[in-house]
Amino acid sequence: MRILSGIQPSGTLHLGNYFGMMKPSIELQEQGEAHYFIADLHALTTVHDAAALRANVRELAVDFLACGLDPARAVFFRQSDVPAVTELSWILSTVTPMGLLERCHSFKDKTARGLAASHGLFAYPVLMAADILICDSDLVPVGRDQKQHLEVTRDIAVKMNETFGEIFKLPQPSIRDETAVVPGLDGAKMSKSYNNTIEIFAPEAVLRKKIMGIKTDSTPVESPKPTEGAVILDLYKLVASPADYQSMLDAFRNGGTGYGDLKKQLFAGIWEYFAPFRVRREEILADTGLVDRVLADGAGKAREVSDRVMKRVRAAVGIGER
Ligand code: ADP
Ligand code: TRP
């Protein structure tokens, strides 16, 4: 089974990215042939600063390795190191109905937030379909917000197969219910676009300040607190042991503990959860050349797979040598 996922180097890693995409991907690397990549071509739809993009790619590579991506098990590469993905994207775009892309939420959301409505932003799901199909992927671990892009990918694969004969298998999304949508500081989906993120590698003081800033209601200390949609509780569940989670749940239900104290417990839980990752991150940073070696090795392996698939594609559509 081939497992594939990508993440854009367009900002600093937050709890939503980690629990929605990274942790499931890392756990799945034991269960098949995993391919994980840094989607720098996708990031070009929003980042137009060469130095910033390069820095983001490096930082994300370090973070992904620190979180447990094991290059001995998973192929880890940069999207732009597999240039055939843009060729496949073009081929796919010739069978992709405009209406399919016009229905995509992410384009509508991003332009509504003021991003320029570029062709790249519009065609983004086609490039994502190419990422997935060029690796013959079976399973794609992502957060819920990417579900529609997986549906588009399947639609495009079906259309290609109908038009040119069986070229592609149909990939399945893997979306975990419990972490499908990690809430941010304000209770909305955690996202760098909403300015409500908690960065997993933030320095201690910054992290504490962020967590103390989680929006809460005005329930008095002594009263029971609403548990439904409580950000503190929902985030704590992700990092705490079942017993610790239960005791925070009891504190909510029984009253007598103020939000300030509950936030302190949450901070401690998050800080502790990521402690081993911080240690690993320092080790990776100290090993100069490690990231370059891993990405170069990954690029070679990813190109082997994509070369095979592209041979099939070119033959089926009638381009390239016979
Ligand atoms: P952002 O919304 O901050 O821009 P991205 O769109 O770059 O995040 O998401 C990268 C990956 O992290 C995707 O697989 C996405 O589904 C996942 N992800 C992002 N935010 C969340 C969240 N709040 N809950 C669950 N998964 C998330
Ligand atoms: N669009 C994804 C995101 O914003 C990133 C991505 C690009 C991706 N190509 C992919 C995810 C292929 C899974 C598979 O998070």
Coordinates of C-alpha atoms in Angstrom, one line a residue, residues 89-288:
S89 CA -0.8 18.5 -13.7
W90 CA -1.1 19.9 -17.3
I91 CA -2.3 16.6 -18.7
L92 CA -4.9 16.2 -16.0
S93 CA -6.1 19.8 -16.5
T94 CA -7.0 19.0 -20.1
V95 CA -9.7 16.6 -18.9
T96 CA -10.7 18.5 -15.7
P97 CA -14.1 20.2 -16.1
M98 CA -14.1 23.9 -15.1
G99 CA -17.2 23.3 -13.0
L100 CA -15.3 20.8 -10.8
L101 CA -12.8 23.5 -9.8
E102 CA -15.4 26.2 -9.6
R103 CA -17.1 24.3 -6.8
C104 CA -14.0 24.0 -4.7
H105 CA -14.3 25.8 -1.3
S106 CA -10.7 26.5 -0.8
F107 CA -10.4 28.8 -3.9
K108 CA -13.6 30.6 -2.8
D109 CA -12.4 31.0 0.8
K110 CA -9.0 32.2 -0.2
T111 CA -10.2 34.8 -2.7
A112 CA -12.8 35.9 -0.2
R113 CA -10.0 36.6 2.3
G114 CA -8.3 38.8 -0.3
L115 CA -5.8 36.5 -2.0
A116 CA -5.4 37.4 -5.7
A117 CA -7.5 35.1 -7.8
S118 CA -4.6 33.7 -9.8
H119 CA -4.8 30.8 -12.2
G120 CA -2.5 28.9 -9.9
L121 CA -4.8 29.3 -7.0
F122 CA -7.7 28.1 -9.1
A123 CA -5.8 25.2 -10.6
Y124 CA -4.4 24.2 -7.2
P125 CA -6.5 21.0 -6.8
V126 CA -5.3 19.8 -10.2
L127 CA -1.7 20.0 -9.0
M128 CA -2.7 18.2 -5.9
A129 CA -4.3 15.5 -7.9
A130 CA -1.1 15.2 -9.9
D131 CA 0.9 14.8 -6.6
I132 CA -1.3 12.0 -5.5
L133 CA -1.7 10.2 -8.9
I134 CA 1.9 10.4 -9.9
C135 CA 2.8 8.2 -6.9
D136 CA 0.1 5.6 -7.5
S137 CA -1.2 6.5 -4.0
D138 CA -3.7 4.3 -2.2
L139 CA -4.2 6.3 1.0
V140 CA -3.9 10.0 1.7
P141 CA -3.9 11.1 5.4
V142 CA -5.2 14.7 5.7
G143 CA -7.4 17.0 7.8
R144 CA -11.0 17.3 7.0
D145 CA -10.5 20.6 5.0
Q146 CA -8.7 18.6 2.3
K147 CA -11.6 16.1 1.8
Q148 CA -13.0 17.9 -1.2
H149 CA -9.6 18.0 -2.9
L150 CA -9.5 14.2 -2.6
E151 CA -12.9 14.0 -4.2
V152 CA -11.6 16.1 -7.1
T153 CA -8.6 13.9 -7.4
R154 CA -10.8 10.8 -7.7
D155 CA -13.1 12.5 -10.2
I156 CA -10.1 13.5 -12.4
A157 CA -8.6 9.9 -12.1
V158 CA -11.9 8.5 -13.3
K159 CA -12.1 10.9 -16.2
M160 CA -8.5 10.1 -17.2
N161 CA -9.3 6.3 -17.1
E162 CA -12.5 6.8 -19.1
T163 CA -10.7 8.9 -21.7
F164 CA -7.4 7.0 -22.1
G165 CA -7.9 3.6 -20.5
E166 CA -7.0 2.4 -17.0
I167 CA -4.1 4.5 -15.9
F168 CA -4.7 5.4 -12.3
K169 CA -6.0 3.7 -9.2
L170 CA -8.5 5.7 -7.1
P171 CA -6.9 7.0 -3.9
Q172 CA -8.8 7.0 -0.6
P173 CA -8.6 9.9 2.0
S174 CA -7.7 8.9 5.5
I175 CA -9.4 11.4 7.9
R176 CA -9.5 10.8 11.6
D177 CA -12.7 11.8 13.3
E178 CA -11.1 12.7 16.6
T179 CA -8.6 15.2 15.0
A180 CA -10.5 16.1 11.8
V181 CA -10.8 19.7 13.0
V182 CA -8.5 21.0 15.7
P183 CA -10.0 24.2 17.2
G184 CA -7.9 27.4 17.5
L185 CA -7.7 30.0 20.2
D186 CA -11.1 31.5 19.3
G187 CA -12.9 28.1 18.8
A188 CA -12.9 28.3 15.0
K189 CA -10.8 25.8 13.0
M190 CA -7.1 26.4 13.9
S191 CA -5.6 27.9 10.8
K192 CA -2.8 30.3 10.0
S193 CA -5.2 32.3 8.0
Y194 CA -7.4 33.0 11.1
N195 CA -4.6 34.1 13.3
N196 CA -5.7 31.6 16.0
T197 CA -2.9 29.1 15.9
I198 CA -0.8 27.5 18.6
E199 CA 2.7 26.8 17.2
I200 CA 4.1 23.5 18.5
F201 CA 7.7 24.7 18.6
A202 CA 7.1 28.2 20.0
P203 CA 9.3 29.2 22.9
E204 CA 7.9 28.6 26.4
A205 CA 6.8 32.1 27.2
V206 CA 5.2 32.6 23.8
L207 CA 3.3 29.3 24.1
R208 CA 2.1 30.1 27.6
K209 CA 0.9 33.5 26.6
K210 CA -1.0 32.1 23.7
I211 CA -2.7 29.5 25.8
M212 CA -3.6 32.0 28.5
G213 CA -5.3 33.9 25.6
I214 CA -7.8 31.2 24.7
K215 CA -11.2 32.7 24.6
T216 CA -13.5 31.6 27.4
D217 CA -16.9 32.6 28.7
S218 CA -17.7 34.4 32.0
T219 CA -18.7 31.4 34.1
P220 CA -17.6 32.1 37.7
V221 CA -14.8 30.0 39.2
E222 CA -17.2 28.0 41.5
S223 CA -19.7 27.1 38.8
P224 CA -19.7 24.1 36.5
K225 CA -18.4 25.0 33.1
P226 CA -19.8 24.1 29.7
T227 CA -17.9 21.2 28.1
E228 CA -19.5 21.3 24.7
G229 CA -17.1 23.1 22.3
A230 CA -14.7 24.0 25.1
V231 CA -11.4 24.7 23.4
I232 CA -9.3 24.0 26.6
L233 CA -10.9 20.6 27.0
D234 CA -10.7 19.7 23.3
L235 CA -7.0 20.6 23.1
Y236 CA -6.2 18.9 26.3
K237 CA -7.7 15.7 25.0
L238 CA -5.1 15.7 22.3
V239 CA -2.1 15.8 24.6
A240 CA -3.2 14.3 27.9
S241 CA -3.5 10.7 29.2
P242 CA -7.1 9.5 29.4
A243 CA -6.9 9.8 33.2
D244 CA -5.6 13.4 33.1
Y245 CA -8.3 14.2 30.6
Q246 CA -11.0 12.7 32.8
S247 CA -9.8 14.7 35.8
M248 CA -10.0 18.0 33.7
L249 CA -13.5 16.9 32.5
D250 CA -14.5 16.4 36.1
A251 CA -13.1 19.9 37.0
F252 CA -15.3 21.4 34.3
R253 CA -18.4 19.5 35.4
N254 CA -17.9 20.1 39.1
G255 CA -17.0 23.7 39.1
G256 CA -14.5 25.1 41.6
T257 CA -11.6 25.5 39.1
G258 CA -11.2 28.7 37.2
Y259 CA -10.3 29.0 33.6
G260 CA -6.9 30.4 34.4
D261 CA -6.0 27.2 36.3
L262 CA -7.4 25.0 33.5
K263 CA -5.4 26.9 31.0
K264 CA -2.2 26.4 33.1
Q265 CA -2.9 22.6 33.0
L266 CA -3.4 22.7 29.3
F267 CA -0.1 24.6 28.9
A268 CA 1.7 22.0 31.0
G269 CA 0.2 19.2 29.0
I270 CA 1.1 20.7 25.6
W271 CA 4.6 21.7 26.8
E272 CA 5.3 18.1 28.1
Y273 CA 3.8 16.4 25.0
F274 CA 6.2 18.1 22.7
A275 CA 9.3 18.0 24.9
P276 CA 10.9 14.9 23.2
F277 CA 10.2 16.6 19.8
R278 CA 12.1 19.7 20.9
V279 CA 15.1 17.6 21.9
R280 CA 15.0 15.8 18.6
R281 CA 14.7 19.1 16.8
E282 CA 17.9 20.4 18.4
E283 CA 19.7 17.3 17.4
I284 CA 18.6 17.6 13.8
L285 CA 19.6 21.3 13.7
A286 CA 23.0 20.4 15.1
D287 CA 23.5 17.8 12.3
T288 CA 24.4 20.1 9.4

